[in-house]
CSV table of C-alpha atoms in Angstrom, one decimal:
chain,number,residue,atom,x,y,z
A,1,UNK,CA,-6.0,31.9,1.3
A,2,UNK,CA,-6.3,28.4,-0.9
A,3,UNK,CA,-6.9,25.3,1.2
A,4,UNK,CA,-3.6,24.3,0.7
A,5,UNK,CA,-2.1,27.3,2.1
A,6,UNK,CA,-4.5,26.7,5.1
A,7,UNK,CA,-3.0,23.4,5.3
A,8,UNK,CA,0.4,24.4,5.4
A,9,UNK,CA,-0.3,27.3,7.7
A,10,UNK,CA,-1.9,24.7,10.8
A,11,UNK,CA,1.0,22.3,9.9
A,12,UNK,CA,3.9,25.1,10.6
A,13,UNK,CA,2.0,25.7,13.7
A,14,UNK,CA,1.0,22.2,14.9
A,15,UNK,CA,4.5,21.6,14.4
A,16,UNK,CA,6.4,24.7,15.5
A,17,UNK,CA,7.5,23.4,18.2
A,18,UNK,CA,9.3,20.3,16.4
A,19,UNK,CA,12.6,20.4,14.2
A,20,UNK,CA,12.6,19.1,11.0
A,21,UNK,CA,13.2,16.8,9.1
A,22,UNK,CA,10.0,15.2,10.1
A,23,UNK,CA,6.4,13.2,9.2
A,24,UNK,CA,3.0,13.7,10.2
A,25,UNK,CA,-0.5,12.3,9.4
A,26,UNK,CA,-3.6,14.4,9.2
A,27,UNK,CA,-6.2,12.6,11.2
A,28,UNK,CA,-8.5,15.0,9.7
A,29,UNK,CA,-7.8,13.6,6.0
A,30,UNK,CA,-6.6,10.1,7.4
A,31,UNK,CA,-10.5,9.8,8.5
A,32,UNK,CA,-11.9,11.1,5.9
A,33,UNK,CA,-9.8,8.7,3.5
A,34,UNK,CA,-11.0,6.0,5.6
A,35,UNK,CA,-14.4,6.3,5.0
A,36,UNK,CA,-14.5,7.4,1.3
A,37,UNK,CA,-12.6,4.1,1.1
A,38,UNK,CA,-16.2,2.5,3.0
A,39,UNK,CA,-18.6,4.4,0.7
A,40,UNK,CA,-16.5,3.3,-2.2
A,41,UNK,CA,-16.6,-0.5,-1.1
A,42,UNK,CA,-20.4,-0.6,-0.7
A,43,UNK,CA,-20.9,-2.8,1.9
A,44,UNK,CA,-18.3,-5.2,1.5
A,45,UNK,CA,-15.4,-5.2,4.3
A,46,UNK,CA,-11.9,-3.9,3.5
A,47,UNK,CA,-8.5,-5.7,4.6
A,48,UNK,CA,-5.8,-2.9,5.0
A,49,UNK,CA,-2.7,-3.4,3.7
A,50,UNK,CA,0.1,-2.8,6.0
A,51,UNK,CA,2.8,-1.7,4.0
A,52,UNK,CA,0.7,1.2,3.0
A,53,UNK,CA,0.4,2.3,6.7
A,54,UNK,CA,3.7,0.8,8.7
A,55,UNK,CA,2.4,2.0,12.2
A,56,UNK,CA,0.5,0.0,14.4
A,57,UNK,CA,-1.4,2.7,16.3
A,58,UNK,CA,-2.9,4.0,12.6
A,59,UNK,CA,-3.7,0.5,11.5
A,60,UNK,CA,-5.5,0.2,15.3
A,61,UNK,CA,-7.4,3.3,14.2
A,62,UNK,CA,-8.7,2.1,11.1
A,63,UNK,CA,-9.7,-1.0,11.9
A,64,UNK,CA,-11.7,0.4,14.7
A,65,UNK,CA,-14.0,1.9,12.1
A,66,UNK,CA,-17.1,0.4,11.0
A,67,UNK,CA,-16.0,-1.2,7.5
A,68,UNK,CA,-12.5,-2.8,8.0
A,69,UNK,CA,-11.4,-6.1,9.2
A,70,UNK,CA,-8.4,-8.0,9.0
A,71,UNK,CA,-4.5,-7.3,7.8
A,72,UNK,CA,-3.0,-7.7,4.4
A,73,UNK,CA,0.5,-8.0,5.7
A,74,UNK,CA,4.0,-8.3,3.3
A,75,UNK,CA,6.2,-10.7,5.5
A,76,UNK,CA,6.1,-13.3,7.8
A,77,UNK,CA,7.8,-11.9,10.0
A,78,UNK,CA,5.9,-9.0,10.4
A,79,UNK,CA,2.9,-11.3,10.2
A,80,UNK,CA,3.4,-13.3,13.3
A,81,UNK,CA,4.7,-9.7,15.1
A,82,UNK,CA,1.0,-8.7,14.3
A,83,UNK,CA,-0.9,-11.5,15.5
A,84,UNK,CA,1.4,-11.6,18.8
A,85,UNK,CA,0.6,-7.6,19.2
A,86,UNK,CA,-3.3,-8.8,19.2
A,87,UNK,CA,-4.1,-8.5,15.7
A,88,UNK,CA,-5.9,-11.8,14.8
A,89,UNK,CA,-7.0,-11.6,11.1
A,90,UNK,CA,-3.5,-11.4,9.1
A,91,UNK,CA,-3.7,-12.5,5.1
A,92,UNK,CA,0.1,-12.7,4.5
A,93,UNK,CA,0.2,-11.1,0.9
A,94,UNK,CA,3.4,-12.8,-1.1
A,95,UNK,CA,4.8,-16.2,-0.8
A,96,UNK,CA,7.7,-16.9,1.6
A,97,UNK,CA,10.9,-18.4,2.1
A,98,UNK,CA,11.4,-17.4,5.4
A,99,UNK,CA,11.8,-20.9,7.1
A,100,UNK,CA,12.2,-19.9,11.0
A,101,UNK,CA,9.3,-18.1,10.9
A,102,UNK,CA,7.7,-20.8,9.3
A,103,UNK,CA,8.6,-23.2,12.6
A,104,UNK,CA,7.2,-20.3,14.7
A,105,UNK,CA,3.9,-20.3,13.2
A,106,UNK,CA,3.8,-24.3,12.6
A,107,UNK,CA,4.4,-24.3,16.3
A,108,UNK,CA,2.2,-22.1,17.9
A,109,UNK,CA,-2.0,-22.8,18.0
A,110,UNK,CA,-2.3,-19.0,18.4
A,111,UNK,CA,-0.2,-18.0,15.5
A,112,UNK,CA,-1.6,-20.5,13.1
A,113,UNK,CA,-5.2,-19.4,13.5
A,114,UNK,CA,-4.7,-15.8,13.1
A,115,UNK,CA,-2.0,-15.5,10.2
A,116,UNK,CA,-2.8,-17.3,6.4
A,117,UNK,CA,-0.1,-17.4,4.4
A,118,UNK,CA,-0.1,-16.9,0.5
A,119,UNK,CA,0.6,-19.9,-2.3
A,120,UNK,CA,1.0,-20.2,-6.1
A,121,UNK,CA,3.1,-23.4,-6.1
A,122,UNK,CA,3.5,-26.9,-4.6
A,123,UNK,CA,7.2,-26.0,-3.7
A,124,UNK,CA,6.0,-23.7,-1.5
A,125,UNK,CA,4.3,-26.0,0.5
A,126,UNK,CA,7.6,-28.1,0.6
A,127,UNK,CA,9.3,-25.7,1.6
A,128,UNK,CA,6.8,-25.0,4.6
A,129,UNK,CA,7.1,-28.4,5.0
A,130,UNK,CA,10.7,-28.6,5.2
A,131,UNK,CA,10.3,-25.6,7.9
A,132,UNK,CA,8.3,-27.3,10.5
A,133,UNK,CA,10.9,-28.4,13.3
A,134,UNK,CA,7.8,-30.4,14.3
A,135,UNK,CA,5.5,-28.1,14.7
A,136,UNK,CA,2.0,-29.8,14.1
A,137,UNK,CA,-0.4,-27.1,13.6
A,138,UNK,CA,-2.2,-26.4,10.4
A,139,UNK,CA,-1.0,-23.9,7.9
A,140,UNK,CA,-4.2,-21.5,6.5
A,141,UNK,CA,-3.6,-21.2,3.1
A,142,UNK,CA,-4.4,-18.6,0.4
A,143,UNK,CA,-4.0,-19.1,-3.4
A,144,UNK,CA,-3.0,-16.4,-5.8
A,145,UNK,CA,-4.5,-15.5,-8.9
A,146,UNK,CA,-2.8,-14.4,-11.5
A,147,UNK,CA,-4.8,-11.1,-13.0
A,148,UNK,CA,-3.1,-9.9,-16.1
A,149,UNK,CA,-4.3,-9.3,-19.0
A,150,UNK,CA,-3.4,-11.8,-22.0
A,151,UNK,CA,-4.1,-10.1,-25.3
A,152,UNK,CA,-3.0,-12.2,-29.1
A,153,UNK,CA,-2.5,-15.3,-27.7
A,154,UNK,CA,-0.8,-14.1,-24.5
A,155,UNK,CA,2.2,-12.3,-26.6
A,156,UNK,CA,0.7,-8.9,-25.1
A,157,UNK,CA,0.5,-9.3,-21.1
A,158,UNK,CA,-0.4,-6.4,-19.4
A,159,UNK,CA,-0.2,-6.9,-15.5
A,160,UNK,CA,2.4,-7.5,-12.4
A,161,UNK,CA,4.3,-10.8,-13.0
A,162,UNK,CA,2.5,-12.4,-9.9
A,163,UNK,CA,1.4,-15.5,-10.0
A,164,UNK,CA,1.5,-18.3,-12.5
A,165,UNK,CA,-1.9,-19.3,-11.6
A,166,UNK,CA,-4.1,-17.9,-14.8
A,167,UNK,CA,-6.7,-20.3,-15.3
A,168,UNK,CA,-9.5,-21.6,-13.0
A,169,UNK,CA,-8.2,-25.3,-14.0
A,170,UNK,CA,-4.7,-24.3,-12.4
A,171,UNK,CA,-6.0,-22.4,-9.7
A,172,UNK,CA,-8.3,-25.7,-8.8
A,173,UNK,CA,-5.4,-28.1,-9.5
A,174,UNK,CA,-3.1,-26.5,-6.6
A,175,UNK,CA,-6.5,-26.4,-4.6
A,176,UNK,CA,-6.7,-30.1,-4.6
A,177,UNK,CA,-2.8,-30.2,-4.2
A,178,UNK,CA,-3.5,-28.5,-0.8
A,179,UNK,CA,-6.4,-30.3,-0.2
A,180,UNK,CA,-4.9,-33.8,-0.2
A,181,UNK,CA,-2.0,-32.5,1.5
A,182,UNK,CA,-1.9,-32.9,5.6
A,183,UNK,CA,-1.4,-30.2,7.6
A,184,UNK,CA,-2.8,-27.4,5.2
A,185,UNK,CA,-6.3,-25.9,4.8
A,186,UNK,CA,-7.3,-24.0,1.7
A,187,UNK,CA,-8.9,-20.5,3.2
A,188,UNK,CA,-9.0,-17.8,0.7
A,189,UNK,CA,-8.0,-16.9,-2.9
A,190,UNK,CA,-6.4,-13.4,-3.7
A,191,UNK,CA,-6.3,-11.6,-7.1
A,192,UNK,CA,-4.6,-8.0,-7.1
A,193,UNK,CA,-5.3,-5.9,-10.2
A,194,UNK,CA,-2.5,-3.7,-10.4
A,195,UNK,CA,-2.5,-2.9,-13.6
A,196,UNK,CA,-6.4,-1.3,-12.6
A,197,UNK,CA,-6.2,-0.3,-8.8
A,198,UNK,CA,-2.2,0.9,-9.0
A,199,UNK,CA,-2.2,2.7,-12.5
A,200,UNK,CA,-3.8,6.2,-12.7
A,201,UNK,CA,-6.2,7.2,-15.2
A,202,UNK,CA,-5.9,10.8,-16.0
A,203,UNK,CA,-2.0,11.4,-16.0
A,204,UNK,CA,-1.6,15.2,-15.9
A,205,UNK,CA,-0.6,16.9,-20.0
A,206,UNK,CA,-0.9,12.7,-21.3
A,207,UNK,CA,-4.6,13.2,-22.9
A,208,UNK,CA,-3.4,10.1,-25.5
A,209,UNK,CA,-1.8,8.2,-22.9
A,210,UNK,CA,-4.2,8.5,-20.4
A,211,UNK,CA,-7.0,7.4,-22.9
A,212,UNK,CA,-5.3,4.0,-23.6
A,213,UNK,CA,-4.6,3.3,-19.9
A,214,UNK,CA,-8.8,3.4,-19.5
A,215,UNK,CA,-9.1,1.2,-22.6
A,216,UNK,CA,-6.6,-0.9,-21.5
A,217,UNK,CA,-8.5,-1.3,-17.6
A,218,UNK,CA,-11.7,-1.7,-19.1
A,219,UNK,CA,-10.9,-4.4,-21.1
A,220,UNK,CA,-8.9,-5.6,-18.1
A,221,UNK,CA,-12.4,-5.2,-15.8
A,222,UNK,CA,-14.3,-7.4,-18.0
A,223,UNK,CA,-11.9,-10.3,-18.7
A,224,UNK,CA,-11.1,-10.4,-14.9
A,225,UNK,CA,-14.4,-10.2,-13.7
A,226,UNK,CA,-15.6,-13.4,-16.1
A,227,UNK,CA,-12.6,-15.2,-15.1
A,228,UNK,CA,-12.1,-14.7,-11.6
A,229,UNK,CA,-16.1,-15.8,-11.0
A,230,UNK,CA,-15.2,-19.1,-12.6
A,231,UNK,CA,-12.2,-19.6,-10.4
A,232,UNK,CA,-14.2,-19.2,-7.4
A,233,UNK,CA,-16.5,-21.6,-9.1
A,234,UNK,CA,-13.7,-24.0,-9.3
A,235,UNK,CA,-12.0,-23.8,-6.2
A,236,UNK,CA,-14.9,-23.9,-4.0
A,237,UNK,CA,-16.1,-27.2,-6.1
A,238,UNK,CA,-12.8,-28.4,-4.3
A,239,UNK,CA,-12.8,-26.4,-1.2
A,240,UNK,CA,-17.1,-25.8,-0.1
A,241,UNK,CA,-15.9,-23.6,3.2
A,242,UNK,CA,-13.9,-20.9,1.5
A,243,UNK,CA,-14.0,-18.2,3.8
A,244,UNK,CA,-13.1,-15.6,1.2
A,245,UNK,CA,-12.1,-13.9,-1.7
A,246,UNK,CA,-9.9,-11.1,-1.8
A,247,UNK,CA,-9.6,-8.9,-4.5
A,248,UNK,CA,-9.1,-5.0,-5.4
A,249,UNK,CA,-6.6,-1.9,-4.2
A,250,UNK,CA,-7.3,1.6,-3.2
A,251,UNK,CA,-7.5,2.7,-7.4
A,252,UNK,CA,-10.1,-0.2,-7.9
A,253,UNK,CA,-12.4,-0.3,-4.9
A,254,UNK,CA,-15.5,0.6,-6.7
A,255,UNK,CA,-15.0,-1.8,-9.3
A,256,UNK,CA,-14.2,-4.8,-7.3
A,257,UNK,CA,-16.5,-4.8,-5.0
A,258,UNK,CA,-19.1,-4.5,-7.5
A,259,UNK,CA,-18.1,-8.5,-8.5
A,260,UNK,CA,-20.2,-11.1,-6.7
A,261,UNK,CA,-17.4,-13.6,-6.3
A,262,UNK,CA,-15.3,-10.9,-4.3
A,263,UNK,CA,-16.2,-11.2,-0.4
A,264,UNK,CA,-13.7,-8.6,0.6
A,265,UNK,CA,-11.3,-5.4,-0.5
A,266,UNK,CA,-8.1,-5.3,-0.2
A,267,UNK,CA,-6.9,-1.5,0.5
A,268,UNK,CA,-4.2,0.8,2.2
A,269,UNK,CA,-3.0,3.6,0.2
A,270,UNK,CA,-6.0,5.4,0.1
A,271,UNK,CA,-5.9,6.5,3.4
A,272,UNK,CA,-2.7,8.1,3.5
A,273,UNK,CA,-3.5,9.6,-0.6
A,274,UNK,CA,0.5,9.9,-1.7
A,275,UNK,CA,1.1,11.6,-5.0
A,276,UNK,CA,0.5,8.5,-7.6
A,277,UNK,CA,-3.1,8.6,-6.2
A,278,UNK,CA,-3.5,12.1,-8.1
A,279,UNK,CA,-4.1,10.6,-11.2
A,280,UNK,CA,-7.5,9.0,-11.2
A,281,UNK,CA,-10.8,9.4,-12.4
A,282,UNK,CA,-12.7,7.4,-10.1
A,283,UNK,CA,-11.8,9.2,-6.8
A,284,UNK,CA,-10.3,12.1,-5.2
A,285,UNK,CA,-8.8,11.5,-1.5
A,286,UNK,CA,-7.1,14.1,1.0
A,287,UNK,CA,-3.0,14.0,1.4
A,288,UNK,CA,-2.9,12.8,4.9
A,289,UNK,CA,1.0,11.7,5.3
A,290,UNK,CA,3.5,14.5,4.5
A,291,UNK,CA,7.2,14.8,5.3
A,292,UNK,CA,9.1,18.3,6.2
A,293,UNK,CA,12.6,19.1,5.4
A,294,UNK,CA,14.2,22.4,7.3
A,295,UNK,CA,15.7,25.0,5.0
A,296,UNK,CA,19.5,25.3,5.2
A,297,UNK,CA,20.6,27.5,2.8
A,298,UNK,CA,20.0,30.4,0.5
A,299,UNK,CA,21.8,30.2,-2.8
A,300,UNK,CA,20.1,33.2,-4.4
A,301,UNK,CA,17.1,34.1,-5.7
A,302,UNK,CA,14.1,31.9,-6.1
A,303,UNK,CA,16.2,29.4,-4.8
A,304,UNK,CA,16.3,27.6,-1.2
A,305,UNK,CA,18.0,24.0,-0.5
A,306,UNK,CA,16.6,21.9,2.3
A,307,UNK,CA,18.1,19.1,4.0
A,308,UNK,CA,17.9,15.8,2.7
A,309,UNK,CA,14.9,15.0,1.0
A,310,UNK,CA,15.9,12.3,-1.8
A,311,UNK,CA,13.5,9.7,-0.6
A,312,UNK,CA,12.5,7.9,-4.1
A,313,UNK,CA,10.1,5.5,-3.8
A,314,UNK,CA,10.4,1.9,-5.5
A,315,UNK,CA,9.1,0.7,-9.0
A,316,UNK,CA,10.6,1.5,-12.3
A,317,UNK,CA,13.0,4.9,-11.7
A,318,UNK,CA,11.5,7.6,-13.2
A,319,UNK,CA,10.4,11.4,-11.9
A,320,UNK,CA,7.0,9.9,-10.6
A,321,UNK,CA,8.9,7.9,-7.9
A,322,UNK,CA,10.0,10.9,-6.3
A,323,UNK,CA,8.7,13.0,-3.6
A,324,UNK,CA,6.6,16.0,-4.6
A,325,UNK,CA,7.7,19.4,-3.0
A,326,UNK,CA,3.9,20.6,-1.6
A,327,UNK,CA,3.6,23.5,0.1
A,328,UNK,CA,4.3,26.6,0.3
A,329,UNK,CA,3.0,25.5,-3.7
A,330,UNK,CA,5.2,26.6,-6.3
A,331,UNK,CA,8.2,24.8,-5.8
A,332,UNK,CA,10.0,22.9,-8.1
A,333,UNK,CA,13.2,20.9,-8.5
A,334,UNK,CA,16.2,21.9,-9.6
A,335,UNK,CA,16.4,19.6,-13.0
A,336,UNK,CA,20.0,18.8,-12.9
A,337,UNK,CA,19.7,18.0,-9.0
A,338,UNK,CA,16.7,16.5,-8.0
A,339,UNK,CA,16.1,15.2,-4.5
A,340,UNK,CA,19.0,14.5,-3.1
A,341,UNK,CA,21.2,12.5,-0.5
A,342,UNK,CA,22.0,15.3,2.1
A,343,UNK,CA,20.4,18.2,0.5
A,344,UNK,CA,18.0,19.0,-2.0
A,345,UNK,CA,17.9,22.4,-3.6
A,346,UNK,CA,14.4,24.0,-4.8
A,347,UNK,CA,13.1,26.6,-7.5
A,348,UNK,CA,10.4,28.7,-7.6
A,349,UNK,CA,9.2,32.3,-6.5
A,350,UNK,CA,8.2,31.0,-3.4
A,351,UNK,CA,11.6,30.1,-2.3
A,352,UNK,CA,12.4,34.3,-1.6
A,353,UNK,CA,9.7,34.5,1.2
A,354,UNK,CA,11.4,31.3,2.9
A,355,UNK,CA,13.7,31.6,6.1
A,356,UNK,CA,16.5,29.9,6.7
A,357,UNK,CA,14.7,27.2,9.5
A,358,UNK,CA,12.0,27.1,7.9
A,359,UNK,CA,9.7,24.2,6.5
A,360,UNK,CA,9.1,22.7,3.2
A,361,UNK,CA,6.5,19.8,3.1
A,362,UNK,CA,6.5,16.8,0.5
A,363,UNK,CA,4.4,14.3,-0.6
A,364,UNK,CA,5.6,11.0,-1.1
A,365,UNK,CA,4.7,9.2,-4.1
A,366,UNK,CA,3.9,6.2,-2.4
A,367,UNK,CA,2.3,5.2,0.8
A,368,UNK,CA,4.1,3.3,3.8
A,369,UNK,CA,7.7,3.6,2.1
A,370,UNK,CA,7.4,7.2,4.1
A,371,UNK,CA,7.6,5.3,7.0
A,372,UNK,CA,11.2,3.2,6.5
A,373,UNK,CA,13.0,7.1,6.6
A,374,UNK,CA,11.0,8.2,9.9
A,375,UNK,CA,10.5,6.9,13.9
A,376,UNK,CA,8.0,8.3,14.4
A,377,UNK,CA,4.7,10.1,13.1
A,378,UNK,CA,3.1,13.3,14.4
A,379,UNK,CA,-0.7,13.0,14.6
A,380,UNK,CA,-2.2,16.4,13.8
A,381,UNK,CA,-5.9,17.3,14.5
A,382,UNK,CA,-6.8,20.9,13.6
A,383,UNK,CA,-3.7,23.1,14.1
A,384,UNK,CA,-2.1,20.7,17.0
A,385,UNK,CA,-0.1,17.8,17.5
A,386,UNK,CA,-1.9,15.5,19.5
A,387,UNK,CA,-0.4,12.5,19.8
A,388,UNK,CA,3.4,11.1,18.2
A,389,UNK,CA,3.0,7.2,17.6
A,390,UNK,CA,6.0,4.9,16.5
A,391,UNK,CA,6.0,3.5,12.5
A,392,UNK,CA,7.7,0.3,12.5
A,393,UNK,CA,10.8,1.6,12.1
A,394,UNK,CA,10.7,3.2,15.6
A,395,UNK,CA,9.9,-0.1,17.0
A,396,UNK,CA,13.1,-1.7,15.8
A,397,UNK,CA,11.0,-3.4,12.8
A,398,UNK,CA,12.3,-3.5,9.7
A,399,UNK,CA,10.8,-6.1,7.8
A,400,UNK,CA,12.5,-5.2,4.1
């Protein structure tokens, strides 16, 4: 039996009891995850990022392990639900325009310690401004950097459109902005390389293409590196008590963390491994997070449709934004289908020794976007379910 069929043998029993459609995590792989994520970061502490996780009991569980600290969160909103739920290290990761919560956390001493929220531009801090309804209390503030790579001038950029802040002069310049400005403190600076931690390396039958994207990132590592040590130069000429610097993702850990001016990681994926984590040189991780979807039907044979299923994941459309049929292995969609709406049919040999009721897990091919099509999770250890904890969802959050 291959490990993967051992796998899907302990989940159709942990679960057997359970109708599908449903998600679980693998504490088992979730853990393991976790700390290859720790040996990876060498020392240097790793801020999870909640959108890759979307339950509070798992982001609880990771930060209780030697290694982590603090919450890279995606609104404000879910911000200030965090910090009220007793988490009190929350780096708000994108700029807002969400001007009630703004008032909440202008407002409330408790709040406005635990949360820092994320800037690239003075309107921002206008607009914060504007948000107040009198609230007094400071506003922690991060800067962005932007972290894409400007080739010929800056007619090749290669990168997320992020920021606007590219140079350590314009990163310094909003620092002073800040720094003048009442009722904000400069705490932090943020650089995500996407275009290093979020792109895979080794995409499966592209030998060519594959080739240029490790070209492309090691150029990438070297100018960002240079750069982003003289912006921390800059800033903290303005701004001595920086507390930190924030930079990395679960495809870059390694790498970051090897640059002095980074103080901490910025990580989430890479504990829950979806299927665009397959495609890297620099680590291997364990699928921890895997959906099931009940077989319906029986069209014929070496075909079975299951229920549902058609759970793309966001980015630029295209096949690798959709969920990966997992085990029993061998499956395969139907080309002129796909994952559907209400019912997805699948191909394959393995299909014929399939019962109608039975399971068909899938990967995702991202991380926390599982968790906005599911209430709850089902926390397996060995061949049991031992505990079922709410994702945000099942608390009644839905932040986006």
């Amino acid at each position: 039996m291959t490990a993967r069929a051992a796998d899907r043998a302990r989940y159709d029993r942990a679960t057997a009891h359970l109708d599908a459609p449903l998600a679980i995590v693998d504490l088992e792989a979730f853990d393991a995850n976790a700390d290859d994520l720790v040996r990876r970061a060498a020392g240097k502490p790793i801020r999870v990022a909640s959108k890759s996780v979307r339950c509070r009991a798992l982001l609880e569980r990771v930060l209780a392990r030697d290694g982590f600290a603090g919450i890279m969160s995606f609104t404000l909103a879910e911000s200030l639900w965090l910090a009220r739920s007793g988490f009190d290290d929350v780096l708000l990761a994108y700029p807002s325009a969400d001007r009630a919560a703004f008032a909440e956390l202008a407002g409330d001493p408790k709040l406005a310690a635990a949360v820092t929220v994320m800037v690239d531009d003075p309107a921002q801090l206008d607009l914060i401004d504007a948000s107040r309804d009198g609230g007094r209390e400071v506003v922690r503030v991060c800067l962005e950097l932007d972290t894409s790579l400007k080739l010929l001038g800056g007619r090749i950029r290669v990168g997320a459109r992020r920021s606007p802040l590219h140079s350590p002069a314009q990163v310094a310049d909003l620092a002073r902005t800040v720094a003048r400005r009442p009722g904000f403190e400069v705490v932090g600076i943020m650089a995500y390389e996407g275009h290093v931690a979020g792109v895979g390396d080794a995409i499966a039958g592209r030998p060519l293409r594959s080739r240029a994207v490790r070209l492309m990132q090691a150029a990438a590592k070297r100018e960002l590196a240079e750069r982003r040590a003289a912006v921390v130069r800059a800033v903290r000429a303005v701004v001595p008590g920086l507390e930190f610097v924030n930079g990395g993702g679960t495809g870059s850990v390694q790498h970051t963390a090897a640059e002095d001016a980074v103080t901490e990681i910025g990580a989430g994926s890479g504990l829950y491994v979806p299927r665009l984590f397959d495609n890297y040189t620099s680590f291997r991780g364990r699928p921890a997070a895997l959906f099931a979807q009940p077989v319906v039907r029986r069209p014929g044979v070496g075909v079975v449709t299951v229920l549902g299923g058609g759970y793309p994941a966001s980015g630029a459309p295209g096949r690798d934004r959709l969920p990966v049929p997992y085990l029993p292995e061998g499956l395969r969609y139907d080309p002129q289908e796909g994952a559907g709406e209400v019912q997805t049919p699948l191909l394959g040999s393995p299909a014929d020794d399939l019962l109608v009721g039975d399971k068909v897990w899938f990967r995702h091919a991202k991380a926390g976007e599982l968790c906005e099509r599911f209430d709850v999770l089902h926390l397996v250890e060995g061949d049991a379910v031992t505990a079922t904890v709410p994702t945000y969802r099942g608390e009644g959050r839905t932040f986006l």
